mmCIF file of C-alpha atoms in Angstrom:
data_model
loop_
_atom_site.group_PDB
_atom_site.id
_atom_site.type_symbol
_atom_site.label_atom_id
_atom_site.label_comp_id
_atom_site.label_asym_id
_atom_site.label_seq_id
_atom_site.Cartn_x
_atom_site.Cartn_y
_atom_site.Cartn_z
ATOM 1 C CA MET I 637 5.613 -61.382 -3.476
ATOM 2 C CA ALA I 638 6.142 -57.840 -2.410
ATOM 3 C CA MET I 639 3.305 -55.419 -3.053
ATOM 4 C CA ASP I 640 4.218 -52.282 -4.972
ATOM 5 C CA LEU I 641 2.701 -49.214 -3.391
ATOM 6 C CA LEU I 642 1.372 -46.832 -5.990
ATOM 7 C CA GLY I 643 2.600 -43.327 -5.115
ATOM 8 C CA THR I 644 1.653 -39.946 -6.481
ATOM 9 C CA ALA I 645 4.356 -40.208 -9.146
ATOM 10 C CA GLY I 646 2.290 -42.824 -10.939
ATOM 11 C CA MET I 647 -0.917 -40.841 -10.795
ATOM 12 C CA SER I 648 0.114 -37.627 -12.585
ATOM 13 C CA ASN I 649 -3.095 -37.477 -14.621
ATOM 14 C CA GLY I 650 -5.338 -38.219 -11.691
ATOM 15 C CA MET I 651 -3.703 -35.971 -9.135
ATOM 16 C CA LYS I 652 -5.166 -32.484 -9.685
ATOM 17 C CA GLN I 653 -4.096 -29.328 -7.901
ATOM 18 C CA PHE I 654 -6.511 -28.222 -5.201
ATOM 19 C CA TYR I 655 -7.897 -24.753 -5.999
ATOM 20 C CA SER I 656 -8.557 -22.478 -3.065
ATOM 21 C CA ARG I 657 -11.365 -19.987 -3.534
ATOM 22 C CA ASP I 658 -9.918 -17.817 -0.775
ATOM 23 C CA LEU I 659 -8.198 -14.973 -2.605
ATOM 24 C CA LEU I 660 -4.954 -13.657 -1.149
ATOM 25 C CA GLU I 661 -5.008 -10.201 0.391
ATOM 26 C CA ARG I 662 -3.404 -7.346 -1.518
ATOM 27 C CA THR I 663 -0.843 -5.087 0.103
ATOM 28 C CA ILE I 664 -1.933 -1.490 -0.417
ATOM 29 C CA PRO I 665 -0.543 1.804 0.918
ATOM 30 C CA LEU I 666 -2.238 3.667 3.728
ATOM 31 C CA THR I 667 -4.005 6.665 2.168
ATOM 32 C CA LEU I 668 -3.779 9.713 4.435
ATOM 33 C CA PHE I 669 -3.481 12.896 2.412
ATOM 34 C CA LEU I 670 -7.083 13.035 1.258
ATOM 35 C CA ARG I 671 -8.226 12.079 4.756
ATOM 36 C CA PHE I 672 -6.753 15.203 6.357
ATOM 37 C CA ALA I 673 -7.657 17.637 3.580
ATOM 38 C CA ASP I 674 -10.077 20.409 4.457
ATOM 39 C CA ARG I 675 -12.984 19.105 2.383
ATOM 40 C CA LYS I 676 -15.073 21.835 0.804
ATOM 41 C CA THR I 677 -18.581 21.511 -0.601
ATOM 42 C CA GLY I 678 -18.369 20.317 -4.177
ATOM 43 C CA ILE I 679 -18.714 22.838 -6.989
ATOM 44 C CA PRO I 680 -22.466 23.045 -7.801
ATOM 45 C CA ARG I 681 -23.829 21.984 -11.177
ATOM 46 C CA ASN I 682 -23.327 24.542 -13.970
ATOM 47 C CA GLN I 683 -20.939 26.637 -11.848
ATOM 48 C CA GLY I 684 -17.693 25.994 -13.694
ATOM 49 C CA ARG I 685 -14.615 23.880 -12.936
ATOM 50 C CA SER I 686 -12.649 26.168 -10.608
ATOM 51 C CA LEU I 687 -13.030 27.095 -6.970
ATOM 52 C CA GLU I 688 -11.576 30.115 -5.194
ATOM 53 C CA TRP I 689 -10.822 30.346 -1.495
ATOM 54 C CA ARG I 690 -10.282 33.766 0.119
ATOM 55 C CA ARG I 691 -8.621 34.829 3.326
ATOM 56 C CA TYR I 692 -8.463 38.239 5.004
ATOM 57 C CA GLU I 693 -4.887 38.650 6.146
ATOM 58 C CA ARG I 694 -4.076 40.233 9.491
ATOM 59 C CA ALA I 695 -4.715 43.954 9.307
ATOM 60 C CA VAL I 696 -1.337 44.736 10.801
ATOM 61 C CA THR I 697 1.564 42.490 11.709
ATOM 62 C CA SER I 698 2.520 44.455 14.813
ATOM 63 C CA VAL I 699 0.684 46.121 17.659
ATOM 64 C CA SER I 700 0.215 49.893 17.981
ATOM 65 C CA PRO I 701 1.452 50.840 21.441
ATOM 66 C CA THR I 702 1.795 54.536 20.624
ATOM 67 C CA ALA I 703 -0.978 56.671 22.063
ATOM 68 C CA LEU I 704 -3.112 58.702 19.679
ATOM 69 C CA THR I 705 -2.657 62.437 19.490
ATOM 70 C CA GLU I 706 -5.813 64.146 20.638
ATOM 71 C CA GLY I 707 -7.961 65.175 17.680
ATOM 72 C CA THR I 708 -5.589 63.553 15.153
ATOM 73 C CA PRO I 709 -6.402 60.234 13.452
ATOM 74 C CA PRO I 710 -3.598 57.714 12.918
ATOM 75 C CA SER I 711 -2.368 56.612 9.498
ATOM 76 C CA GLU I 712 -4.838 54.523 7.557
ATOM 77 C CA THR I 713 -4.392 50.756 7.656
ATOM 78 C CA GLN I 714 -4.736 48.881 4.365
ATOM 79 C CA LEU I 715 -6.444 45.481 4.412
ATOM 80 C CA THR I 716 -5.201 42.588 2.298
ATOM 81 C CA ILE I 717 -7.244 39.727 0.856
ATOM 82 C CA SER I 718 -5.453 36.605 -0.381
ATOM 83 C CA ASN I 719 -7.011 34.027 -2.651
ATOM 84 C CA VAL I 720 -6.218 30.459 -3.649
ATOM 85 C CA GLN I 721 -7.646 28.771 -6.737
ATOM 86 C CA ALA I 722 -7.931 25.182 -7.874
ATOM 87 C CA THR I 723 -9.345 23.594 -11.036
ATOM 88 C CA VAL I 724 -11.094 20.236 -10.823
ATOM 89 C CA ASN I 725 -9.982 17.475 -13.218
ATOM 90 C CA GLN I 726 -11.348 13.998 -13.873
ATOM 91 C CA TYR I 727 -9.483 10.782 -13.214
ATOM 92 C CA GLY I 728 -10.367 7.169 -13.904
ATOM 93 C CA ALA I 729 -9.488 3.710 -15.197
ATOM 94 C CA PHE I 730 -11.351 0.659 -16.508
ATOM 95 C CA THR I 731 -10.937 -2.956 -17.651
ATOM 96 C CA ARG I 732 -12.904 -5.013 -20.175
ATOM 97 C CA HIS I 733 -13.922 -8.597 -19.556
ATOM 98 C CA SER I 734 -15.565 -11.196 -21.766
ATOM 99 C CA GLU I 735 -18.834 -13.008 -21.191
ATOM 100 C CA VAL I 736 -16.906 -16.297 -20.975
ATOM 101 C CA LEU I 737 -14.714 -14.952 -18.188
ATOM 102 C CA ASP I 738 -17.763 -13.620 -16.389
ATOM 103 C CA LEU I 739 -19.571 -16.959 -16.638
ATOM 104 C CA GLN I 740 -16.761 -19.500 -16.258
ATOM 105 C CA ASN I 741 -14.042 -17.943 -14.111
ATOM 106 C CA TYR I 742 -13.362 -19.702 -10.800
ATOM 107 C CA ASP I 743 -13.130 -16.469 -8.835
ATOM 108 C CA PRO I 744 -15.985 -14.004 -8.236
ATOM 109 C CA TYR I 745 -14.482 -11.769 -10.926
ATOM 110 C CA ILE I 746 -16.818 -8.756 -10.859
ATOM 111 C CA GLY I 747 -16.727 -8.424 -7.088
ATOM 112 C CA SER I 748 -12.962 -8.820 -6.922
ATOM 113 C CA VAL I 749 -12.236 -6.309 -9.675
ATOM 114 C CA THR I 750 -14.749 -3.841 -8.229
ATOM 115 C CA GLU I 751 -12.940 -3.982 -4.889
ATOM 116 C CA GLN I 752 -9.583 -3.580 -6.607
ATOM 117 C CA TYR I 753 -10.734 -0.504 -8.528
ATOM 118 C CA ALA I 754 -12.121 1.041 -5.360
ATOM 119 C CA GLU I 755 -8.628 0.731 -3.902
ATOM 120 C CA HIS I 756 -7.082 2.110 -7.093
ATOM 121 C CA MET I 757 -9.422 5.104 -7.013
ATOM 122 C CA ALA I 758 -8.589 5.893 -3.375
ATOM 123 C CA LEU I 759 -4.858 5.605 -4.031
ATOM 124 C CA THR I 760 -5.029 7.772 -7.160
ATOM 125 C CA LEU I 761 -6.974 10.576 -5.488
ATOM 126 C CA ASP I 762 -4.685 10.427 -2.467
ATOM 127 C CA THR I 763 -1.689 10.775 -4.797
ATOM 128 C CA VAL I 764 -3.277 13.760 -6.552
ATOM 129 C CA VAL I 765 -3.606 15.545 -3.212
ATOM 130 C CA ARG I 766 -0.114 14.488 -2.085
ATOM 131 C CA ASN I 767 1.557 15.827 -5.217
ATOM 132 C CA ILE I 768 -0.021 19.232 -4.614
ATOM 133 C CA ILE I 769 0.923 19.628 -0.970
ATOM 134 C CA VAL I 770 4.422 18.190 -1.339
ATOM 135 C CA ALA I 771 5.212 21.182 -3.555
ATOM 136 C CA GLY I 772 4.713 23.705 -0.744
ATOM 137 C CA THR I 773 7.141 26.569 -0.303
ATOM 138 C CA THR I 774 7.843 26.176 3.426
ATOM 139 C CA VAL I 775 10.761 23.746 3.200
ATOM 140 C CA GLN I 776 13.251 22.632 5.810
ATOM 141 C CA TYR I 777 16.329 20.950 4.356
ATOM 142 C CA VAL I 778 17.971 18.541 6.750
ATOM 143 C CA ALA I 779 21.137 19.632 8.583
ATOM 144 C CA GLY I 780 20.762 23.175 7.289
ATOM 145 C CA LYS I 781 21.435 22.206 3.673
ATOM 146 C CA GLY I 782 20.667 24.824 1.045
ATOM 147 C CA SER I 783 18.730 22.698 -1.446
ATOM 148 C CA ARG I 784 17.504 19.208 -2.304
ATOM 149 C CA GLY I 785 20.586 18.595 -4.413
ATOM 150 C CA ASP I 786 22.837 19.161 -1.380
ATOM 151 C CA ILE I 787 21.274 16.346 0.641
ATOM 152 C CA GLY I 788 23.415 13.218 0.584
ATOM 153 C CA ALA I 789 23.256 9.611 1.702
ATOM 154 C CA THR I 790 25.079 10.222 4.964
ATOM 155 C CA THR I 791 24.032 9.674 8.557
ATOM 156 C CA GLY I 792 23.965 13.412 9.191
ATOM 157 C CA ASP I 793 21.280 13.877 6.567
ATOM 158 C CA ARG I 794 18.733 11.602 8.260
ATOM 159 C CA ILE I 795 15.682 12.734 10.204
ATOM 160 C CA SER I 796 16.311 13.402 13.890
ATOM 161 C CA TYR I 797 14.691 14.759 17.043
ATOM 162 C CA ALA I 798 16.369 18.113 16.370
ATOM 163 C CA GLU I 799 14.728 18.361 12.937
ATOM 164 C CA ILE I 800 11.297 17.617 14.414
ATOM 165 C CA ARG I 801 11.774 20.274 17.087
ATOM 166 C CA GLU I 802 12.611 22.796 14.374
ATOM 167 C CA ILE I 803 9.494 21.880 12.358
ATOM 168 C CA VAL I 804 7.216 22.287 15.353
ATOM 169 C CA SER I 805 8.896 25.549 16.277
ATOM 170 C CA THR I 806 8.270 26.864 12.753
ATOM 171 C CA LEU I 807 4.579 25.980 12.867
ATOM 172 C CA ARG I 808 4.042 27.397 16.341
ATOM 173 C CA GLY I 809 5.993 30.502 15.357
ATOM 174 C CA ASN I 810 3.517 30.917 12.498
ATOM 175 C CA ASN I 811 0.607 30.630 14.978
ATOM 176 C CA VAL I 812 -0.682 27.538 13.188
ATOM 177 C CA PRO I 813 -3.574 25.807 15.008
ATOM 178 C CA PRO I 814 -3.258 22.037 15.574
ATOM 179 C CA VAL I 815 -5.441 19.508 13.778
ATOM 180 C CA GLU I 816 -6.657 17.145 16.490
ATOM 181 C CA ASP I 817 -6.150 16.682 20.237
ATOM 182 C CA GLY I 818 -3.860 19.705 20.311
ATOM 183 C CA LYS I 819 -1.415 18.104 17.882
ATOM 184 C CA PHE I 820 -0.178 18.717 14.377
ATOM 185 C CA ILE I 821 -0.310 15.884 11.824
ATOM 186 C CA GLY I 822 2.913 14.352 10.529
ATOM 187 C CA VAL I 823 3.270 11.932 7.614
ATOM 188 C CA MET I 824 6.467 9.971 7.103
ATOM 189 C CA HIS I 825 7.708 6.992 5.096
ATOM 190 C CA PRO I 826 8.477 3.657 6.829
ATOM 191 C CA HIS I 827 12.155 4.186 5.982
ATOM 192 C CA THR I 828 11.988 7.498 7.816
ATOM 193 C CA GLU I 829 10.419 5.843 10.839
ATOM 194 C CA TYR I 830 13.257 3.323 10.776
ATOM 195 C CA ASP I 831 15.798 6.139 11.075
ATOM 196 C CA LEU I 832 13.826 7.945 13.771
ATOM 197 C CA PHE I 833 13.965 4.897 16.027
ATOM 198 C CA ALA I 834 17.728 4.901 15.538
ATOM 199 C CA ASP I 835 17.993 8.351 17.158
ATOM 200 C CA SER I 836 19.065 7.886 20.774
ATOM 201 C CA ASP I 837 17.346 11.139 21.790
ATOM 202 C CA VAL I 838 14.053 9.812 20.456
ATOM 203 C CA LEU I 839 14.459 6.448 22.191
ATOM 204 C CA THR I 840 15.304 8.155 25.474
ATOM 205 C CA SER I 841 12.187 10.297 25.161
ATOM 206 C CA PHE I 842 10.037 7.215 24.646
ATOM 207 C CA GLN I 843 11.607 5.538 27.657
ATOM 208 C CA ASN I 844 11.087 8.547 29.918
ATOM 209 C CA ALA I 845 7.775 9.940 28.683
ATOM 210 C CA TYR I 846 5.811 6.698 28.257
ATOM 211 C CA GLU I 847 5.025 3.984 30.737
ATOM 212 C CA ARG I 848 6.664 0.627 30.260
ATOM 213 C CA GLY I 849 4.408 -1.907 28.617
ATOM 214 C CA ARG I 850 2.615 -2.640 25.374
ATOM 215 C CA SER I 851 1.624 0.982 24.794
ATOM 216 C CA ASN I 852 5.214 2.197 24.779
ATOM 217 C CA PRO I 853 6.212 3.216 21.205
ATOM 218 C CA ILE I 854 9.386 1.132 21.447
ATOM 219 C CA VAL I 855 7.322 -1.990 22.082
ATOM 220 C CA ALA I 856 4.601 -1.091 19.596
ATOM 221 C CA GLY I 857 7.126 -0.045 16.949
ATOM 222 C CA GLU I 858 5.061 3.055 16.152
ATOM 223 C CA VAL I 859 6.022 6.686 16.660
ATOM 224 C CA LYS I 860 2.421 7.706 17.449
ATOM 225 C CA ASP I 861 2.294 11.054 19.311
ATOM 226 C CA PHE I 862 5.668 12.658 19.638
ATOM 227 C CA HIS I 863 6.720 16.266 20.326
ATOM 228 C CA GLY I 864 3.342 17.792 19.570
ATOM 229 C CA VAL I 865 2.821 15.798 16.381
ATOM 230 C CA ARG I 866 0.521 12.842 15.721
ATOM 231 C CA TRP I 867 2.566 10.747 13.322
ATOM 232 C CA PHE I 868 1.302 8.505 10.529
ATOM 233 C CA VAL I 869 3.462 6.183 8.448
ATOM 234 C CA THR I 870 2.745 5.292 4.825
ATOM 235 C CA THR I 871 4.599 4.369 1.655
ATOM 236 C CA GLN I 872 2.574 7.153 0.042
ATOM 237 C CA ALA I 873 5.043 9.659 1.535
ATOM 238 C CA ARG I 874 6.822 11.228 -1.444
ATOM 239 C CA ILE I 875 10.339 10.169 -2.388
ATOM 240 C CA PHE I 876 12.299 12.308 -4.835
ATOM 241 C CA GLY I 877 14.255 9.512 -6.472
ATOM 242 C CA SER I 878 17.941 10.182 -7.227
ATOM 243 C CA LEU I 879 17.565 13.967 -6.857
ATOM 244 C CA GLY I 880 19.924 14.340 -3.923
ATOM 245 C CA LEU I 881 23.688 14.646 -3.810
ATOM 246 C CA SER I 882 25.359 11.950 -5.948
ATOM 247 C CA GLY I 883 21.949 10.574 -6.896
ATOM 248 C CA ALA I 884 20.686 10.031 -3.351
ATOM 249 C CA ASP I 885 16.957 9.463 -2.815
ATOM 250 C CA VAL I 886 15.435 12.409 -0.956
ATOM 251 C CA TYR I 887 12.481 11.675 1.324
ATOM 252 C CA SER I 888 9.791 14.171 2.249
ATOM 253 C CA THR I 889 8.254 14.268 5.717
ATOM 254 C CA LEU I 890 5.226 16.558 6.015
ATOM 255 C CA VAL I 891 3.903 18.210 9.179
ATOM 256 C CA PHE I 892 0.867 20.485 9.013
ATOM 257 C CA GLY I 893 -1.806 22.216 11.031
ATOM 258 C CA ARG I 894 -5.506 22.867 10.577
ATOM 259 C CA GLN I 895 -6.693 24.172 7.193
ATOM 260 C CA ALA I 896 -3.254 23.800 5.650
ATOM 261 C CA TYR I 897 -4.708 22.405 2.418
ATOM 262 C CA ALA I 898 -8.057 21.545 0.894
ATOM 263 C CA ALA I 899 -9.659 19.236 -1.640
ATOM 264 C CA VAL I 900 -12.802 19.782 -3.700
ATOM 265 C CA ASP I 901 -14.836 17.869 -6.278
ATOM 266 C CA TYR I 902 -18.024 18.311 -8.310
ATOM 267 C CA ALA I 903 -21.214 18.153 -6.257
ATOM 268 C CA ALA I 904 -23.056 16.411 -9.104
ATOM 269 C CA MET I 905 -20.276 13.921 -9.888
ATOM 270 C CA GLY I 906 -19.287 11.864 -6.895
ATOM 271 C CA ALA I 907 -16.441 9.369 -7.022
ATOM 272 C CA ARG I 908 -17.779 5.932 -7.936
ATOM 273 C CA VAL I 909 -16.945 2.502 -9.275
ATOM 274 C CA ILE I 910 -18.889 1.786 -12.466
ATOM 275 C CA VAL I 911 -19.863 -1.724 -13.565
ATOM 276 C CA LYS I 912 -21.216 -2.204 -17.102
ATOM 277 C CA PRO I 913 -22.558 -5.758 -17.438
ATOM 278 C CA VAL I 914 -22.094 -7.900 -20.510
ATOM 279 C CA GLY I 915 -24.594 -6.862 -23.184
ATOM 280 C CA SER I 916 -25.052 -3.275 -21.989
ATOM 281 C CA ALA I 917 -23.057 -1.588 -24.773
ATOM 282 C CA GLY I 918 -25.732 -1.884 -27.471
ATOM 283 C CA ALA I 919 -24.491 -1.652 -31.055
ATOM 284 C CA LEU I 920 -20.899 -1.268 -29.871
ATOM 285 C CA ASP I 921 -21.078 -4.852 -28.621
ATOM 286 C CA PRO I 922 -23.349 -6.521 -31.207
ATOM 287 C CA LEU I 923 -22.928 -10.075 -29.871
ATOM 288 C CA SER I 924 -23.069 -9.160 -26.164
ATOM 289 C CA GLN I 925 -19.561 -10.399 -25.542
ATOM 290 C CA MET I 926 -18.043 -7.732 -23.307
ATOM 291 C CA GLY I 927 -18.549 -5.928 -20.024
ATOM 292 C CA THR I 928 -16.417 -3.421 -18.150
ATOM 293 C CA VAL I 929 -15.484 -2.452 -14.615
ATOM 294 C CA GLY I 930 -13.903 0.897 -13.845
ATOM 295 C CA TRP I 931 -13.976 4.031 -11.756
ATOM 296 C CA LYS I 932 -14.312 7.751 -12.306
ATOM 297 C CA ALA I 933 -13.807 10.719 -9.997
ATOM 298 C CA ALA I 934 -13.228 14.460 -10.131
ATOM 299 C CA MET I 935 -10.800 16.123 -7.753
ATOM 300 C CA ALA I 936 -8.709 19.210 -7.139
ATOM 301 C CA ALA I 937 -6.476 20.179 -4.241
ATOM 302 C CA ALA I 938 -4.645 23.305 -3.150
ATOM 303 C CA ILE I 939 -2.471 24.525 -0.303
ATOM 304 C CA LEU I 940 -4.554 27.111 1.533
ATOM 305 C CA ASP I 941 -1.738 28.619 3.593
ATOM 306 C CA GLN I 942 1.941 27.952 2.943
ATOM 307 C CA ASN I 943 2.745 28.862 6.547
ATOM 308 C CA ARG I 944 0.665 25.966 7.874
ATOM 309 C CA ILE I 945 2.610 23.102 6.311
ATOM 310 C CA VAL I 946 6.314 22.279 6.560
ATOM 311 C CA ARG I 947 8.144 19.805 4.345
ATOM 312 C CA LEU I 948 11.338 18.305 5.719
ATOM 313 C CA GLU I 949 13.612 16.862 3.031
ATOM 314 C CA HIS I 950 16.174 14.257 4.071
ATOM 315 C CA THR I 951 17.617 10.910 3.087
ATOM 316 C CA ALA I 952 17.002 7.497 4.631
ATOM 317 C CA ASP I 953 19.293 4.635 5.489
ATOM 318 C CA LEU I 954 17.086 2.207 3.560
ATOM 319 C CA GLY I 955 16.401 4.541 0.630
ATOM 320 C CA ASP I 956 16.995 3.229 -2.855
ATOM 321 C CA GLU I 957 14.193 4.314 -5.127
ATOM 322 C CA GLY I 958 11.690 7.109 -5.734
ATOM 323 C CA VAL I 959 8.083 7.419 -6.878
#
């Protein structure tokens, strides 16, 4: 008599799914804009919400090569003081959880949500800073276009080596000091990086300027330092969705020098993740059933000098949506 082998199909009630306690990693954008902001001391307690930066402009924009007439003073030179202001606002988010979830959930809920809100806080503050500096007035439209609405989804409206040279020339022409290691900082979207590696002039530069091997940008797949700019790539780079010609997505690539923009907060109110345990709400939670996890921060940002930051607007071959 043949023996029937009992397979998993006959054990549906007994075969339980194995539960892994190893949580999957989240994919989060690289936050850069707050990192490179000129961070000022927070506004002291009881000193208002706004901060003002001041700058003495150059006394004269040209030299005075004409000799003085003996006994006669020259014309008086007027000094100019420029100021920039920013008002700090609060930002935050939170989530409630029940005592049952806290006690019975498989995952370490509080720790996981706390980590997630720390990421959310960093991304939010980075976006606040980005939205300020991406509105700068020193704009370079790709291929000499006159406005954002003229930029279309064509190959000629992509980023190129020529556009980067023009950006750097603008900054150096404005006497902008570099940020680190004698280089400006550039921030581009991954779709922009994709197009840059498609430029034969860029590839030739990598082949000629770098040694062959793992450190070569072609092998590493990273632009790194190129034409006086230290490049960083992040999906946080702003995309103006459907605002180009015929609804094309317009990408912004930023390049800036030292003290181009700044960020400030309240000295007495640092950014923090706040955990309220179950039972801490008093009369608002009479049966001690709820707790919360959230974050709160105060932040303001401002462009300190429009001449120190250039925004290149262009399209991308892979572009299809905006944020």
